[in-house]
mmCIF file of C-alpha atoms and ligand atoms in Angstrom:
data_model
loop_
_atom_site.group_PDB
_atom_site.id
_atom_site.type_symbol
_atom_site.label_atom_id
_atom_site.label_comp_id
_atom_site.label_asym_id
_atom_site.label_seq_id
_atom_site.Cartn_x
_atom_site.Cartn_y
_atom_site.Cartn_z
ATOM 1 C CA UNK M 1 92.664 70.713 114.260
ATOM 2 C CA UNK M 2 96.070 72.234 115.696
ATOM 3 C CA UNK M 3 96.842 75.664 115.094
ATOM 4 C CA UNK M 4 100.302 77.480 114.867
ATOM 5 C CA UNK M 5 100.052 81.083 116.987
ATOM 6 C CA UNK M 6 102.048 83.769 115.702
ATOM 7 C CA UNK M 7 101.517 87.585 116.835
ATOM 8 C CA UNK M 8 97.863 87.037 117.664
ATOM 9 C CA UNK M 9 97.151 84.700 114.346
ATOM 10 C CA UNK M 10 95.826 81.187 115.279
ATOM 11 C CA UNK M 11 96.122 79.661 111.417
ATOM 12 C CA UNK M 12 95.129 76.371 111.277
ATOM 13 C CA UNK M 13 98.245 73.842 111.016
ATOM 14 C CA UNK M 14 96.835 72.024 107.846
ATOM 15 C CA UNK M 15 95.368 74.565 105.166
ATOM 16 C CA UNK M 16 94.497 73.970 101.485
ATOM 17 C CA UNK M 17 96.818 75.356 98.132
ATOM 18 C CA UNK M 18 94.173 76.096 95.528
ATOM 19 C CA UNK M 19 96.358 77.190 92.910
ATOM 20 C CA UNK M 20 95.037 75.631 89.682
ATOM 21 C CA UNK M 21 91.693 74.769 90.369
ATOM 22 C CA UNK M 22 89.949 77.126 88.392
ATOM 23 C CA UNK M 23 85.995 77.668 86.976
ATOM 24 C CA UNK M 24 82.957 75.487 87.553
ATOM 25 C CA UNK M 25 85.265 72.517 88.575
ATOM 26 C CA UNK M 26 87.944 74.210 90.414
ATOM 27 C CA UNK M 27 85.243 75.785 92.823
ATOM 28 C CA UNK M 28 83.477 72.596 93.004
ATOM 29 C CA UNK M 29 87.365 70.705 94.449
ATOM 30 C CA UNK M 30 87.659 73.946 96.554
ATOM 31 C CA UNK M 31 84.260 73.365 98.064
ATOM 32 C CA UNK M 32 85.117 69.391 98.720
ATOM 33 C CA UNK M 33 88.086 70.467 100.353
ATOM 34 C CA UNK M 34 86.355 72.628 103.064
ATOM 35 C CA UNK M 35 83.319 69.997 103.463
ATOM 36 C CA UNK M 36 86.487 67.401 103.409
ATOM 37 C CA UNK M 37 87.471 69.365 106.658
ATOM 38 C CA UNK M 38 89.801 72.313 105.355
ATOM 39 C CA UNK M 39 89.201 75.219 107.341
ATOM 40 C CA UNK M 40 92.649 77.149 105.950
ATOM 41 C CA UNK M 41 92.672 77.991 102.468
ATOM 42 C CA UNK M 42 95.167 79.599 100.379
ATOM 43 C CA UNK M 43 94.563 81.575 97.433
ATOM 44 C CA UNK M 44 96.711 84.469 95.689
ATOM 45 C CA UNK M 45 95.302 87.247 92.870
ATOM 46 C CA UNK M 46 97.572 85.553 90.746
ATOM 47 C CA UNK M 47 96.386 82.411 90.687
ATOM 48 C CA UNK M 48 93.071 83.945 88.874
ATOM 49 C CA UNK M 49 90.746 81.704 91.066
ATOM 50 C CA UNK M 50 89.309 84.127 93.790
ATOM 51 C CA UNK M 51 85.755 84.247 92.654
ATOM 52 C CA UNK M 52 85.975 80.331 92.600
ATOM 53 C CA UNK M 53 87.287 80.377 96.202
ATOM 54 C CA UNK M 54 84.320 82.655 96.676
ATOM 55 C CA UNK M 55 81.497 80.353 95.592
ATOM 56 C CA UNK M 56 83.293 77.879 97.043
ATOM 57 C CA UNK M 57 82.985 78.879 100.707
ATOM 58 C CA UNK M 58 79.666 79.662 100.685
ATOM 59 C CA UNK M 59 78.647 76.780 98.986
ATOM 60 C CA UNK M 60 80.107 74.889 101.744
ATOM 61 C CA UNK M 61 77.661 75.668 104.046
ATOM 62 C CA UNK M 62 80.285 76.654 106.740
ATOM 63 C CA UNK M 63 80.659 79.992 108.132
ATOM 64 C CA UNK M 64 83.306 82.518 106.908
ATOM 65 C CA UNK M 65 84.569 83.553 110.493
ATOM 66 C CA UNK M 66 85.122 79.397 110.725
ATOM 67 C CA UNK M 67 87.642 79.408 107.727
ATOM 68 C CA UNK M 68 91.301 81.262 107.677
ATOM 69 C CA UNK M 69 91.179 82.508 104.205
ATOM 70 C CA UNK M 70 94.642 83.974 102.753
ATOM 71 C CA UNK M 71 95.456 86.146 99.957
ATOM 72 C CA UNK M 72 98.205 87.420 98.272
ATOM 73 C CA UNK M 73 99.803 90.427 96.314
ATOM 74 C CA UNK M 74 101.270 89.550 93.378
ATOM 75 C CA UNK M 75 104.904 91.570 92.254
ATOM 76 C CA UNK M 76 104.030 93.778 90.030
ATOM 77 C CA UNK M 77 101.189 95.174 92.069
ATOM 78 C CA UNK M 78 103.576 96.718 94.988
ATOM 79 C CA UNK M 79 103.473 100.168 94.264
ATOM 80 C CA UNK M 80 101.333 101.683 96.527
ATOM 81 C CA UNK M 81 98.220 102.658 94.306
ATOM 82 C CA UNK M 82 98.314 99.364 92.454
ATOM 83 C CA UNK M 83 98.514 97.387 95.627
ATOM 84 C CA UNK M 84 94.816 99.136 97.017
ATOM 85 C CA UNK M 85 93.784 98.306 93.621
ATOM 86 C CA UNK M 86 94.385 94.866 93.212
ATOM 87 C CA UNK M 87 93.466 93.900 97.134
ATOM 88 C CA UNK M 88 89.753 95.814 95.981
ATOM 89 C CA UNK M 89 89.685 93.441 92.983
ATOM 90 C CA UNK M 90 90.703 90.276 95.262
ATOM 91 C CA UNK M 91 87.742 91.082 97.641
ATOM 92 C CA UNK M 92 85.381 91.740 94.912
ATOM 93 C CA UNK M 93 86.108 88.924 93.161
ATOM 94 C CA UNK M 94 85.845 86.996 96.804
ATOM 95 C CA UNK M 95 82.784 88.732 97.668
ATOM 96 C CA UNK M 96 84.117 89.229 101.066
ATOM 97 C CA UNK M 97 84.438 92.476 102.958
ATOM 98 C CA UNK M 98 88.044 91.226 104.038
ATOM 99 C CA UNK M 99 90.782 88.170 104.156
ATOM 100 C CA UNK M 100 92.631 86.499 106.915
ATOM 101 C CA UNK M 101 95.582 86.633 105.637
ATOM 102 C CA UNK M 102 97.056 89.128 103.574
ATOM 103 C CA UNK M 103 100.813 88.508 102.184
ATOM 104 C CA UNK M 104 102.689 89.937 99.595
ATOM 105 C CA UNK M 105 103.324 86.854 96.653
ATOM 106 C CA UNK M 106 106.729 87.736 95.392
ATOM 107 C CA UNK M 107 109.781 90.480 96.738
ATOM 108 C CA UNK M 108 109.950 93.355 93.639
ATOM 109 C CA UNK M 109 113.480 94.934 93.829
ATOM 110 C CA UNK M 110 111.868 97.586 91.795
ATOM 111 C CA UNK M 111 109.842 98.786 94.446
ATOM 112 C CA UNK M 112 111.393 100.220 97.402
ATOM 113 C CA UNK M 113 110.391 98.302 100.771
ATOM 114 C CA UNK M 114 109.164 101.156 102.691
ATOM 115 C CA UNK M 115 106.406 101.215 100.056
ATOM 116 C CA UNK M 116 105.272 98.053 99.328
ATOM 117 C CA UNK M 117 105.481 97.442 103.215
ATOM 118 C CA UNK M 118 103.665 100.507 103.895
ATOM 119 C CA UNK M 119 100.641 99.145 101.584
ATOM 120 C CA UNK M 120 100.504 96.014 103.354
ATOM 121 C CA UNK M 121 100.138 97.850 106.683
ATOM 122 C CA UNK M 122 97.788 100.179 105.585
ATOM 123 C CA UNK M 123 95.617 97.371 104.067
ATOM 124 C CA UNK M 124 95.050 95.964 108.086
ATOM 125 C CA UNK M 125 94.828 99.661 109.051
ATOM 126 C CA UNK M 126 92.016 100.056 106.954
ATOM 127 C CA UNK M 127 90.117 96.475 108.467
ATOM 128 C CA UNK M 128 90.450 94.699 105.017
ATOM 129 C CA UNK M 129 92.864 91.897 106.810
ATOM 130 C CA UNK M 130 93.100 91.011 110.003
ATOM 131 C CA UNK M 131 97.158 89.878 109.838
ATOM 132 C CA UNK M 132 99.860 90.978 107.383
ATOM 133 C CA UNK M 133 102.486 88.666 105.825
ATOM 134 C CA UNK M 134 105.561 88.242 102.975
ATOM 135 C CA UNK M 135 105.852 85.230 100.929
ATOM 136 C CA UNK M 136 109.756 83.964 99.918
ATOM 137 C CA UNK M 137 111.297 86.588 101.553
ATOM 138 C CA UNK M 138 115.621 85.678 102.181
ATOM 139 C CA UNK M 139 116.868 86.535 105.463
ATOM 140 C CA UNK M 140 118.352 89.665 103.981
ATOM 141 C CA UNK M 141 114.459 90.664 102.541
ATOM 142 C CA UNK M 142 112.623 90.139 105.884
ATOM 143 C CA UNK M 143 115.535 92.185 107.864
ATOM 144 C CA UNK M 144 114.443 94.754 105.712
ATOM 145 C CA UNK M 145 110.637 94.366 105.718
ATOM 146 C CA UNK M 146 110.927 94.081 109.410
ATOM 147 C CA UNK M 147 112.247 97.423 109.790
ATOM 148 C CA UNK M 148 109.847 98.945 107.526
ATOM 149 C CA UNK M 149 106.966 97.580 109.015
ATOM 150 C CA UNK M 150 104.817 98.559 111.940
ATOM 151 C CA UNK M 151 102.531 95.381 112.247
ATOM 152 C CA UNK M 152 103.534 92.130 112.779
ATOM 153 C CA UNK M 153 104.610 89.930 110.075
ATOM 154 C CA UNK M 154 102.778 86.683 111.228
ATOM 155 C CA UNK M 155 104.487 83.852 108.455
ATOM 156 C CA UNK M 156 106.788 83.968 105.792
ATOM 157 C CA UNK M 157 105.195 81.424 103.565
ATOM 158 C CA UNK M 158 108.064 79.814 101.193
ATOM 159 C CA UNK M 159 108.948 76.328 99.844
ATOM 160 C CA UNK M 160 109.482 73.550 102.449
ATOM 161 C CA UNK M 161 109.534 69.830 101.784
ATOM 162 C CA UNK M 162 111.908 67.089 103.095
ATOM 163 C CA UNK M 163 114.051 67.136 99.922
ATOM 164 C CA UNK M 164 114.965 71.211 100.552
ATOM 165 C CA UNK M 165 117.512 73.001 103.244
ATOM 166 C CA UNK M 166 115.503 76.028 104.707
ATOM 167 C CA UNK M 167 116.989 75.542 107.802
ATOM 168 C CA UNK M 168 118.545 79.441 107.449
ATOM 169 C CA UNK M 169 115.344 81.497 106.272
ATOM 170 C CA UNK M 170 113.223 79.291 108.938
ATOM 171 C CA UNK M 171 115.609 80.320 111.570
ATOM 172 C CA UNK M 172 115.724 84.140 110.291
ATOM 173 C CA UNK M 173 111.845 84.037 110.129
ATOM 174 C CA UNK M 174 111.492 82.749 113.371
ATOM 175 C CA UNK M 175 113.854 84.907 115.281
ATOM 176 C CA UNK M 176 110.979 87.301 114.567
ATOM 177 C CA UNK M 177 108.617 85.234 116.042
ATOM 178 C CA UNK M 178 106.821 84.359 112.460
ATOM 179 C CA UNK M 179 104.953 81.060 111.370
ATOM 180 C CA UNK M 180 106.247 78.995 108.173
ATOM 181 C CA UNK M 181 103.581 78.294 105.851
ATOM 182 C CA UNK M 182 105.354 75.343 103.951
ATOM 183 C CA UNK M 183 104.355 75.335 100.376
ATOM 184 C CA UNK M 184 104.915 72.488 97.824
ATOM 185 C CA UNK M 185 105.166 70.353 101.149
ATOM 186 C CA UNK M 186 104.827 66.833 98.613
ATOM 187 C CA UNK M 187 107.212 68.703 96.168
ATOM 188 C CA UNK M 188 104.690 69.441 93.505
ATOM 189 C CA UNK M 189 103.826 65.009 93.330
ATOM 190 C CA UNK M 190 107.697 64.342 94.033
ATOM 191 C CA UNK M 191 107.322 63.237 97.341
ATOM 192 C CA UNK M 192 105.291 59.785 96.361
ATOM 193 C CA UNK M 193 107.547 56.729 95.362
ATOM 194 C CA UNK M 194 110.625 58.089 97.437
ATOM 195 C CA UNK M 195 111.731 54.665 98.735
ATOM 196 C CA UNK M 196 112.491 56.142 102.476
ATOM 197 C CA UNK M 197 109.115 58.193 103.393
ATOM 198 C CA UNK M 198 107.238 55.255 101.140
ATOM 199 C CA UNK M 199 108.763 52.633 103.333
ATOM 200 C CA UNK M 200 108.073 54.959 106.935
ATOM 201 C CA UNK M 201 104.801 55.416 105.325
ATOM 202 C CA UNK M 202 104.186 51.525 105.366
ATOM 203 C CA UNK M 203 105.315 51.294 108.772
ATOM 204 C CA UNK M 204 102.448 53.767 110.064
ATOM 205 C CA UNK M 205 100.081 52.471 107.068
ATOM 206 C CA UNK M 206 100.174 56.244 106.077
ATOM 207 C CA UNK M 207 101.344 57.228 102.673
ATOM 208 C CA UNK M 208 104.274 59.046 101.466
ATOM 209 C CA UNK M 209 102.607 62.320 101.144
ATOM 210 C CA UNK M 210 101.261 61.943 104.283
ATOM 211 C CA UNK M 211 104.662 61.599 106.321
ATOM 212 C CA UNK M 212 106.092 64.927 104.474
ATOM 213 C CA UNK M 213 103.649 66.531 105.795
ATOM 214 C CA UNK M 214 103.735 65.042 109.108
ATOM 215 C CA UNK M 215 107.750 65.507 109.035
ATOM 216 C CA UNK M 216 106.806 68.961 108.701
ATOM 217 C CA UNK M 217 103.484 69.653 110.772
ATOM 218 C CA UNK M 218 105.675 67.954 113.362
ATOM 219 C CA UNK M 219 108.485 70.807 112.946
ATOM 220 C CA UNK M 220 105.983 73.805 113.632
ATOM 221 C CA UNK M 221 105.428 74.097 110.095
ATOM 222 C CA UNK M 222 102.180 75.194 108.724
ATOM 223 C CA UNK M 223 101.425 73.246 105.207
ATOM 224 C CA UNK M 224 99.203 73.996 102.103
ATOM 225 C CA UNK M 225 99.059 70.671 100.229
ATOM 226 C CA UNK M 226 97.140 71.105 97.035
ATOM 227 C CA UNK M 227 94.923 68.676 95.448
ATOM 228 C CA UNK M 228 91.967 68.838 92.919
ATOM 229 C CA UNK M 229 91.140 65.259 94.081
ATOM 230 C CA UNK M 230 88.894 64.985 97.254
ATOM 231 C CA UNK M 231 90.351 61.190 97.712
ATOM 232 C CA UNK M 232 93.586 62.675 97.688
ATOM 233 C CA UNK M 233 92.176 65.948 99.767
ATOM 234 C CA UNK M 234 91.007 63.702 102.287
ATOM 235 C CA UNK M 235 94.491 61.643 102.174
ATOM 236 C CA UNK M 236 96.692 64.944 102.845
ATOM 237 C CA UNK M 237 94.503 66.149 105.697
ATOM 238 C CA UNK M 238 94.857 63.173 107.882
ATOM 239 C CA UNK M 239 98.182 64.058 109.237
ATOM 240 C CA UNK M 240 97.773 64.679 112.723
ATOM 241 C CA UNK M 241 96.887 60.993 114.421
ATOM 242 C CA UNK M 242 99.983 59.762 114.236
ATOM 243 C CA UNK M 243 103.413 60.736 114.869
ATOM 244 C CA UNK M 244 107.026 60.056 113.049
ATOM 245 C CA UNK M 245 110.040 58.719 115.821
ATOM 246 C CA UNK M 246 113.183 61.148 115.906
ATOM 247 C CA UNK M 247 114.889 58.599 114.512
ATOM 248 C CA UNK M 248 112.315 58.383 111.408
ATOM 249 C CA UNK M 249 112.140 62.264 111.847
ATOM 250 C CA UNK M 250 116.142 62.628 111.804
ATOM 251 C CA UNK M 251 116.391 59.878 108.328
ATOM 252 C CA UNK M 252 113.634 62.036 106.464
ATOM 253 C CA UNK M 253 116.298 65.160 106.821
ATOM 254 C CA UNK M 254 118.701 63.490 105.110
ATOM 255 C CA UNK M 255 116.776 63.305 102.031
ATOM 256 C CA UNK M 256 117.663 67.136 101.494
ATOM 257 C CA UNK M 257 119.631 68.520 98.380
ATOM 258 C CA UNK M 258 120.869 71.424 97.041
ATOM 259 C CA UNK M 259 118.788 71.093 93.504
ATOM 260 C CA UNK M 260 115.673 69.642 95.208
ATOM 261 C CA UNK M 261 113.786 73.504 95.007
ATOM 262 C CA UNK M 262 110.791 72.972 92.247
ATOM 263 C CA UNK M 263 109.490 76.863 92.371
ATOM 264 C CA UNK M 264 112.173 79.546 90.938
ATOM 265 C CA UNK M 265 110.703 81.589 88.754
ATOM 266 C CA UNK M 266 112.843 84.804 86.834
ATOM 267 C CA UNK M 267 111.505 87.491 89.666
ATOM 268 C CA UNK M 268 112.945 84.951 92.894
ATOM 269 C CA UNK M 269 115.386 86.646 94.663
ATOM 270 C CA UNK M 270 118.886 85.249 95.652
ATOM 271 C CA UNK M 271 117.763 82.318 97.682
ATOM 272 C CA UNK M 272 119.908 81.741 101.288
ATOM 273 C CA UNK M 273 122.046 78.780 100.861
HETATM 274 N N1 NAP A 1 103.703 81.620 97.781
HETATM 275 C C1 NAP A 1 104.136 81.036 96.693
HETATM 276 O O1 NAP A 1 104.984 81.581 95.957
HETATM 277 C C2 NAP A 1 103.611 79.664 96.337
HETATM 278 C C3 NAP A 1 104.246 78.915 95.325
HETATM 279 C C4 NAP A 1 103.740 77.650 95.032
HETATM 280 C C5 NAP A 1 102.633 77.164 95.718
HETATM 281 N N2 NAP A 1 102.019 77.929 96.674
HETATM 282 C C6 NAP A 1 100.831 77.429 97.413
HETATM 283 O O2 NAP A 1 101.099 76.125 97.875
HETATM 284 C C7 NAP A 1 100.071 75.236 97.459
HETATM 285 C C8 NAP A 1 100.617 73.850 97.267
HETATM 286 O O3 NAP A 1 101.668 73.832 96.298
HETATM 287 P P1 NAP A 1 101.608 72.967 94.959
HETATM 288 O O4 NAP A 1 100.193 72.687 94.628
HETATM 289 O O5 NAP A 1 102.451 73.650 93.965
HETATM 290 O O6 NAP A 1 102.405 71.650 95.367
HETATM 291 P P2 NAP A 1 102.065 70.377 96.299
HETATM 292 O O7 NAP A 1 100.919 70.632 97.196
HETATM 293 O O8 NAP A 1 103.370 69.944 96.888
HETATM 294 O O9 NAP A 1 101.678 69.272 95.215
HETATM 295 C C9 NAP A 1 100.509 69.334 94.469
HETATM 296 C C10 NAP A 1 100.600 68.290 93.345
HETATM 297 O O10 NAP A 1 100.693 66.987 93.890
HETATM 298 C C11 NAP A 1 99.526 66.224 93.542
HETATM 299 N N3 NAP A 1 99.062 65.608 94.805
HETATM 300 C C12 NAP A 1 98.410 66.228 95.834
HETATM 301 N N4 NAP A 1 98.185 65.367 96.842
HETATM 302 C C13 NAP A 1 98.691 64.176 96.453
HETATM 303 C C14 NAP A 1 98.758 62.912 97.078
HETATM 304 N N5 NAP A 1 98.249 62.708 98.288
HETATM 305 N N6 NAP A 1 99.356 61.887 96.400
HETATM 306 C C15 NAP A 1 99.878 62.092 95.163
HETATM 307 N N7 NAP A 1 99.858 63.282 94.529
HETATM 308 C C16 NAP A 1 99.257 64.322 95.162
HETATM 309 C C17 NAP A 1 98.525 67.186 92.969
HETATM 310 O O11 NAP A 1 97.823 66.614 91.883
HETATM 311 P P3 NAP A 1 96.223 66.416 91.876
HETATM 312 O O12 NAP A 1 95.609 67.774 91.925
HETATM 313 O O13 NAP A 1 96.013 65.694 90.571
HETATM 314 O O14 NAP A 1 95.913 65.571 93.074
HETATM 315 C C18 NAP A 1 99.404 68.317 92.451
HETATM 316 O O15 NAP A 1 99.878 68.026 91.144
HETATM 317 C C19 NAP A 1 99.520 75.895 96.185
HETATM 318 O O16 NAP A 1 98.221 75.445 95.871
HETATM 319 C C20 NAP A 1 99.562 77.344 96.571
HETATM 320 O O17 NAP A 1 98.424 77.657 97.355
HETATM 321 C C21 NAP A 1 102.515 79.154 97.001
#
């Protein structure tokens, strides 16, 4: 496994999105994901799956301190007493004294920085995460955040995928020294059946999915492919023995377009263009 180092995180490079999988068979794709060789796994309180993700590690078999396990704070939980209460409920439901990862899901305009900041520093002050992060934060939102917070902000995990232009909030988030966690990095299934990474795909005997996530591992990028299919688990985790060209690497950034974004929910802020 490679790992992306940010402000003293070492995440591994290719983690697993468990959004959706859910109950008796969500935990049991969650656990074939980590015996498939997942040791990164995303979750979020919103995505009502944390006791699954739970079960799921320990009935792996494989140690917690061997798996990078991220939360996440959803929006209308920012307010300082509601954010303690719903990171108590994540780790009960987890069953785990503490997360990895800790990031805040959604920016709340609502809620003044300084305070929804100040919970997510307080939450590694008090040893239930060992790194702090934001989720689609603009370059205007992390400016902010940054000068509201006293611990490192180690990733700003928004959506990256060959047929998106990030190239601003990736800049922004890395003049701060952050990792991107790429999410949607096979554009929620949009990625297969694109003629161009189908036909570099063929060239490597890899398949489409598999070069957008090598176009972006190969960028820095950390990715979260999510699948409740261990044949398809197995496919998206064998990105990193073999490599694209530039010249393959400089085609698969053409594909990008201005309406290619597939998460904007009502509470997204005003996305950089
Ligand atoms: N921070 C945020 O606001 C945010 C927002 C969205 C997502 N996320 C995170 O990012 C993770 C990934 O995002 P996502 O699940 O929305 O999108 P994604 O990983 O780009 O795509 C997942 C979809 O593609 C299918 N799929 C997976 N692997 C495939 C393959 N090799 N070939 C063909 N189809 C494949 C899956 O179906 P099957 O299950 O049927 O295989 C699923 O429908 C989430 O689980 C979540 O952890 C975060």
């Amino acid at each position: 496994m490679q790992f992306v180092e940010a402000h003293g995180a070492r995440i591994p490079i290719v983690g697993f999105g468990s959004m959706r999988l859910k109950e008796e068979a969500g935990a049991k794709a969650i656990e074939a994901a980590i015996r498939n060789g997942y040791r990164h796994i995303d979750t979020a309180a919103f995505y009502g799956n944390e006791r699954e993700v739970g079960q799921a590690i320990r009935a792996s078999g494989v140690k917690r301190e061997e798996i990078f396990l991220t939360t996440k704070v959803r929006d209308n939980n920012l307010k300082a007493d509601d954010f303690a209460r719903s990171l108590d409920n994540s780790l009960k439901l987890l069953d785990l004294p503490a997360v990895d990862l800790l990031l805040i899901h959604w920016p709340n305009p609502q809620v003044p920085m300084a305070e929804s900041i100040g919970a997510l520093n307080k939450a590694k002050r008090d040893g239930l995460t060992r790194h702090i992060g934001v989720c689609n934060h603009t370059i205007a939102l992390l400016e902010e955040a940054w000068r509201e917070t006293r611990e490192p902000l180690v990733t700003n995990q928004i959506e990256v995928h060959p047929f998106l232009d990030q190239s601003k909030v990736i800049e922004a988030s890395r003049r701060h020294g952050m990792s991107i966690t790429a999410y949607c990095p096979i554009a929620r299934g949009r990625v297969p059946g694109n003629p161009v990474l189908e036909r570099i795909g063929a060239a490597h005997r890899k398949s489409a999915s598999q070069v957008s996530l090598r176009w972006l591992v190969q960028q820095g990028f950390i990715v979260i492919p999510g699948s409740g299919k261990p044949e398809r688990q197995k496919e998206n985790f064998e990105v990193l023995d073999f490599s694209l060209s530039p010249a393959e690497m400089n085609e698969i950034a053409t594909l990008k377009r201005p309406d290619g974004r597939v998460v904007n929910p009502p509470q997204a802020p005003k996305w950089d263009v």
